[in-house]
Amino acid sequence: MRLLNTSTFEIEVFQGCAIPEYAILSHTWEDEEVSLQDFHTDAVINKKGYRKVKGFCEKAASDGFQYCWADTCCIDKTSSAELSEAINSMFQWYKDSRICYAYLADVKEPTNSTRENDESFRNSRWWTRGWTLQELIAPTIVEFYTANWTELGTILSLQDQIAEITGIDHGVLCGVRPFQRNVAVRMSWAARRTTTRIEDQAYCLMGLFGVNMPLLYGEGNRAFRRLQEEIMRVREDYTLFTW
């Protein structure tokens, strides 16, 4: 597992039980995100995504973390084997994190208007993406921030709004493991979420259902069928067929 050192701003590799405590980032991808390869060039500071990663490191460091993890720069996406391993491990990595910072780049800075603040929070693109579902549920602690790293609240303090936005019940938002909900309920949480690639509609849900499978980009909707088959193999829950 690669982690970003918050003091040196260098990426280090850890194996097995040697992985230290880390903060983790949840966000939506924008233009010019910083990749692993970018960290080996001087041009990294010129990319738009650099500001987000730098702010993430600074926030993690201020909270006492020496290491943090972001999917943009801590995975070698040029390696299909590493990408497959990372996606299959993603839910566990978010679960094992000490804290998750949900970075809502399109949410306005808080004002004196409670209604305006609530609308801005609810309308964030972050709530519509497939990958951010597991990033909301898996971690023990989730804190929400604006693009300027102004804190909006936590999953607990904002649970009423989050339950209304996502359809996820308060129990799960307060720490009940999602595996205690049947398959149909968990599928309903993802119903209105989208991904850029068709296959990712299935791949982003593997951790939520406790299954693993190889990634086959190019298979299209067949990925979701494989997900259903794998879910039935590990759990005989016929509510799956409502989807």
Short mmCIF file of C-alpha atoms in Angstrom, two decimals:
data_model
loop_
_atom_site.label_atom_id
_atom_site.label_comp_id
_atom_site.label_asym_id
_atom_site.label_seq_id
_atom_site.Cartn_x
_atom_site.Cartn_y
_atom_site.Cartn_z
CA MET A 1 0.00 0.00 0.00
CA ARG A 2 1.36 3.41 -0.96
CA LEU A 3 0.95 6.30 1.49
CA LEU A 4 1.77 9.97 1.15
CA ASN A 5 4.07 11.35 3.84
CA THR A 6 2.45 14.57 5.07
CA SER A 7 5.74 16.18 6.09
CA THR A 8 8.03 15.24 3.20
CA PHE A 9 5.26 15.08 0.58
CA GLU A 10 6.81 11.87 -0.74
CA ILE A 11 5.05 8.58 -1.47
CA GLU A 12 6.22 5.56 0.56
CA VAL A 13 5.35 1.86 0.24
CA PHE A 14 4.18 -0.29 3.19
CA GLN A 15 3.39 -4.01 3.39
CA GLY A 16 1.10 -6.09 5.61
CA CYS A 17 1.12 -5.29 9.32
CA ALA A 18 3.67 -2.49 8.84
CA ILE A 19 1.00 -0.07 7.57
CA PRO A 20 0.83 2.95 9.92
CA GLU A 21 -2.26 4.96 10.85
CA TYR A 22 -3.44 7.13 8.00
CA ALA A 23 -6.08 9.64 6.97
CA ILE A 24 -7.90 8.99 3.69
CA LEU A 25 -9.45 11.27 1.08
CA SER A 26 -12.87 10.97 -0.53
CA HIS A 27 -13.56 13.29 -3.44
CA THR A 28 -14.86 13.56 -6.98
CA TRP A 29 -12.35 13.58 -9.81
CA GLU A 30 -11.83 16.85 -11.65
CA ASP A 31 -9.52 18.02 -14.45
CA GLU A 32 -5.76 17.53 -14.06
CA GLU A 33 -5.72 15.24 -11.05
CA VAL A 34 -2.24 14.43 -9.75
CA SER A 35 -1.09 10.89 -10.58
CA LEU A 36 1.62 8.71 -9.06
CA GLN A 37 3.85 9.43 -12.05
CA ASP A 38 3.37 13.19 -11.60
CA PHE A 39 5.09 13.02 -8.22
CA HIS A 40 8.33 12.18 -9.97
CA THR A 41 8.29 15.39 -12.01
CA ASP A 42 8.69 19.07 -11.20
CA ALA A 43 5.55 19.83 -13.21
CA VAL A 44 3.33 18.35 -10.50
CA ILE A 45 2.83 21.75 -8.83
CA ASN A 46 1.33 23.13 -12.05
CA LYS A 47 -1.56 20.68 -12.15
CA LYS A 48 -4.96 21.79 -10.85
CA GLY A 49 -5.27 18.75 -8.63
CA TYR A 50 -2.06 19.59 -6.77
CA ARG A 51 -3.84 22.18 -4.61
CA LYS A 52 -6.34 19.57 -3.40
CA VAL A 53 -3.68 16.99 -2.52
CA LYS A 54 -1.48 19.59 -0.84
CA GLY A 55 -4.45 20.85 1.22
CA PHE A 56 -5.30 17.26 2.14
CA CYS A 57 -1.74 16.63 3.38
CA GLU A 58 -1.73 19.85 5.38
CA LYS A 59 -5.08 19.01 6.96
CA ALA A 60 -3.94 15.48 7.85
CA ALA A 61 -0.68 16.82 9.29
CA SER A 62 -2.55 19.37 11.41
CA ASP A 63 -4.62 16.51 12.84
CA GLY A 64 -1.45 14.65 13.79
CA PHE A 65 -1.16 12.17 10.91
CA GLN A 66 2.20 11.44 9.35
CA TYR A 67 0.61 9.57 6.46
CA CYS A 68 -2.43 9.91 4.22
CA TRP A 69 -3.90 8.17 1.17
CA ALA A 70 -5.57 9.53 -1.96
CA ASP A 71 -6.68 7.38 -4.89
CA THR A 72 -5.35 9.83 -7.48
CA CYS A 73 -1.68 9.51 -6.55
CA CYS A 74 -1.31 6.40 -4.37
CA ILE A 75 -2.22 3.85 -7.06
CA ASP A 76 -0.17 3.07 -10.15
CA LYS A 77 -2.98 3.11 -12.70
CA THR A 78 -0.61 2.16 -15.50
CA SER A 79 -0.48 -1.33 -13.96
CA SER A 80 -3.70 -3.29 -14.55
CA ALA A 81 -2.73 -5.79 -11.84
CA GLU A 82 -2.19 -3.08 -9.23
CA LEU A 83 -5.38 -1.27 -10.24
CA SER A 84 -7.39 -4.48 -9.88
CA GLU A 85 -5.88 -5.21 -6.46
CA ALA A 86 -6.53 -1.65 -5.31
CA ILE A 87 -10.18 -1.63 -6.37
CA ASN A 88 -10.77 -4.99 -4.70
CA SER A 89 -9.11 -3.64 -1.52
CA MET A 90 -10.68 -0.17 -1.56
CA PHE A 91 -13.53 -0.79 0.91
CA GLN A 92 -11.11 -2.30 3.43
CA TRP A 93 -8.65 0.58 3.01
CA TYR A 94 -11.37 3.11 3.80
CA LYS A 95 -12.55 0.96 6.71
CA ASP A 96 -9.02 0.72 8.14
CA SER A 97 -8.37 4.45 7.89
CA ARG A 98 -8.28 6.47 11.09
CA ILE A 99 -10.42 9.21 9.52
CA CYS A 100 -11.89 10.05 6.12
CA TYR A 101 -12.03 13.60 4.81
CA ALA A 102 -14.88 14.04 2.33
CA TYR A 103 -13.81 16.92 0.08
CA LEU A 104 -16.86 18.58 -1.51
CA ALA A 105 -15.22 20.89 -4.05
CA ASP A 106 -18.50 22.37 -5.29
CA VAL A 107 -19.99 23.28 -1.91
CA LYS A 108 -20.02 27.00 -1.12
CA GLU A 109 -18.39 28.45 1.96
CA PRO A 110 -20.89 28.55 4.86
CA THR A 111 -22.94 31.73 5.24
CA ASN A 112 -25.45 33.02 7.79
CA SER A 113 -28.24 31.41 5.77
CA THR A 114 -29.00 27.92 7.06
CA ARG A 115 -31.20 27.22 4.04
CA GLU A 116 -28.50 28.25 1.57
CA ASN A 117 -25.90 26.15 3.35
CA ASP A 118 -28.20 23.12 3.36
CA GLU A 119 -29.00 23.44 -0.36
CA SER A 120 -25.34 23.77 -1.29
CA PHE A 121 -24.50 20.67 0.74
CA ARG A 122 -27.35 18.61 -0.69
CA ASN A 123 -26.60 19.59 -4.29
CA SER A 124 -22.96 18.51 -4.24
CA ARG A 125 -21.88 16.21 -7.05
CA TRP A 126 -20.23 14.05 -4.38
CA TRP A 127 -23.62 12.51 -3.53
CA THR A 128 -24.19 11.31 -7.11
CA ARG A 129 -21.01 9.33 -7.69
CA GLY A 130 -20.81 5.56 -7.37
CA TRP A 131 -17.40 5.37 -5.69
CA THR A 132 -18.25 7.78 -2.89
CA LEU A 133 -20.94 5.45 -1.52
CA GLN A 134 -18.44 3.03 0.02
CA GLU A 135 -16.27 6.00 1.01
CA LEU A 136 -19.18 7.30 3.09
CA ILE A 137 -20.06 3.97 4.71
CA ALA A 138 -16.77 2.13 5.24
CA PRO A 139 -14.80 4.56 7.49
CA THR A 140 -15.48 4.91 11.20
CA ILE A 141 -15.14 8.70 11.08
CA VAL A 142 -16.08 10.93 8.13
CA GLU A 143 -15.65 14.71 8.14
CA PHE A 144 -16.96 16.97 5.37
CA TYR A 145 -15.03 19.93 3.93
CA THR A 146 -15.42 22.64 1.29
CA ALA A 147 -12.84 23.35 -1.43
CA ASN A 148 -11.08 25.71 0.98
CA TRP A 149 -10.98 23.02 3.67
CA THR A 150 -13.64 24.66 5.82
CA GLU A 151 -15.26 21.98 7.96
CA LEU A 152 -18.99 21.46 7.37
CA GLY A 153 -19.57 18.77 9.97
CA THR A 154 -19.25 15.03 10.50
CA ILE A 155 -21.29 12.04 9.43
CA LEU A 156 -22.81 12.03 12.91
CA SER A 157 -23.60 15.74 13.20
CA LEU A 158 -25.06 15.77 9.66
CA GLN A 159 -26.76 12.39 9.79
CA ASP A 160 -30.30 13.73 9.30
CA GLN A 161 -29.39 15.52 6.08
CA ILE A 162 -27.26 12.60 4.87
CA ALA A 163 -30.07 10.10 5.51
CA GLU A 164 -32.46 12.24 3.44
CA ILE A 165 -29.95 12.70 0.61
CA THR A 166 -28.79 9.09 0.36
CA GLY A 167 -31.64 6.95 1.70
CA ILE A 168 -29.16 5.28 4.06
CA ASP A 169 -30.71 4.66 7.47
CA HIS A 170 -29.40 6.32 10.61
CA GLY A 171 -28.18 3.03 12.06
CA VAL A 172 -25.67 2.49 9.27
CA LEU A 173 -24.61 6.15 9.36
CA CYS A 174 -23.98 5.75 13.10
CA GLY A 175 -21.78 2.67 12.72
CA VAL A 176 -23.96 -0.40 12.11
CA ARG A 177 -22.14 -2.44 9.48
CA PRO A 178 -23.92 -2.40 6.10
CA PHE A 179 -23.76 -6.21 5.89
CA GLN A 180 -26.62 -6.31 8.40
CA ARG A 181 -28.95 -4.86 5.72
CA ASN A 182 -30.31 -7.11 3.00
CA VAL A 183 -29.03 -6.92 -0.57
CA ALA A 184 -32.02 -4.97 -1.92
CA VAL A 185 -31.59 -2.25 0.70
CA ARG A 186 -27.89 -1.88 -0.07
CA MET A 187 -28.59 -1.79 -3.80
CA SER A 188 -31.15 0.97 -3.24
CA TRP A 189 -28.39 3.19 -1.83
CA ALA A 190 -26.61 3.02 -5.19
CA ALA A 191 -29.68 3.38 -7.40
CA ARG A 192 -29.24 7.06 -8.26
CA ARG A 193 -25.45 7.08 -8.39
CA THR A 194 -23.42 7.04 -11.59
CA THR A 195 -19.90 6.23 -12.74
CA THR A 196 -17.94 7.37 -15.77
CA ARG A 197 -17.33 3.81 -16.98
CA ILE A 198 -20.18 1.29 -17.21
CA GLU A 199 -18.17 -1.47 -15.54
CA ASP A 200 -17.51 0.69 -12.49
CA GLN A 201 -21.23 0.61 -11.65
CA ALA A 202 -20.47 -2.94 -10.50
CA TYR A 203 -16.86 -2.60 -9.39
CA CYS A 204 -17.60 0.27 -6.99
CA LEU A 205 -20.09 -1.95 -5.12
CA MET A 206 -17.90 -5.00 -4.48
CA GLY A 207 -16.83 -3.92 -1.01
CA LEU A 208 -20.36 -3.00 -0.02
CA PHE A 209 -21.39 -6.63 -0.61
CA GLY A 210 -18.20 -8.26 0.64
CA VAL A 211 -17.23 -9.84 -2.69
CA ASN A 212 -14.16 -9.81 -4.92
CA MET A 213 -13.84 -10.39 -8.63
CA PRO A 214 -11.38 -9.63 -11.44
CA LEU A 215 -11.77 -6.39 -13.37
CA LEU A 216 -12.53 -6.72 -17.08
CA TYR A 217 -12.86 -3.25 -18.53
CA GLY A 218 -14.63 -3.57 -21.85
CA GLU A 219 -17.19 -6.13 -20.66
CA GLY A 220 -19.88 -3.46 -20.28
CA ASN A 221 -23.08 -4.47 -18.47
CA ARG A 222 -21.76 -7.99 -18.04
CA ALA A 223 -19.85 -6.65 -15.02
CA PHE A 224 -23.07 -6.09 -13.10
CA ARG A 225 -24.28 -9.59 -13.93
CA ARG A 226 -21.02 -11.00 -12.61
CA LEU A 227 -21.48 -8.92 -9.45
CA GLN A 228 -24.98 -10.38 -8.92
CA GLU A 229 -23.68 -13.90 -9.44
CA GLU A 230 -20.86 -13.36 -6.94
CA ILE A 231 -23.26 -11.92 -4.36
CA MET A 232 -25.52 -14.95 -4.66
CA ARG A 233 -22.51 -17.24 -4.32
CA VAL A 234 -21.58 -15.78 -0.91
CA ARG A 235 -25.06 -14.91 0.36
CA GLU A 236 -28.35 -16.56 -0.56
CA ASP A 237 -30.45 -13.38 -0.50
CA TYR A 238 -33.19 -13.38 -3.13
CA THR A 239 -34.00 -9.71 -2.56
CA LEU A 240 -31.16 -9.25 -5.06
CA PHE A 241 -33.55 -10.05 -7.90
CA THR A 242 -35.54 -6.86 -7.31
CA TRP A 243 -32.57 -5.26 -9.07
#
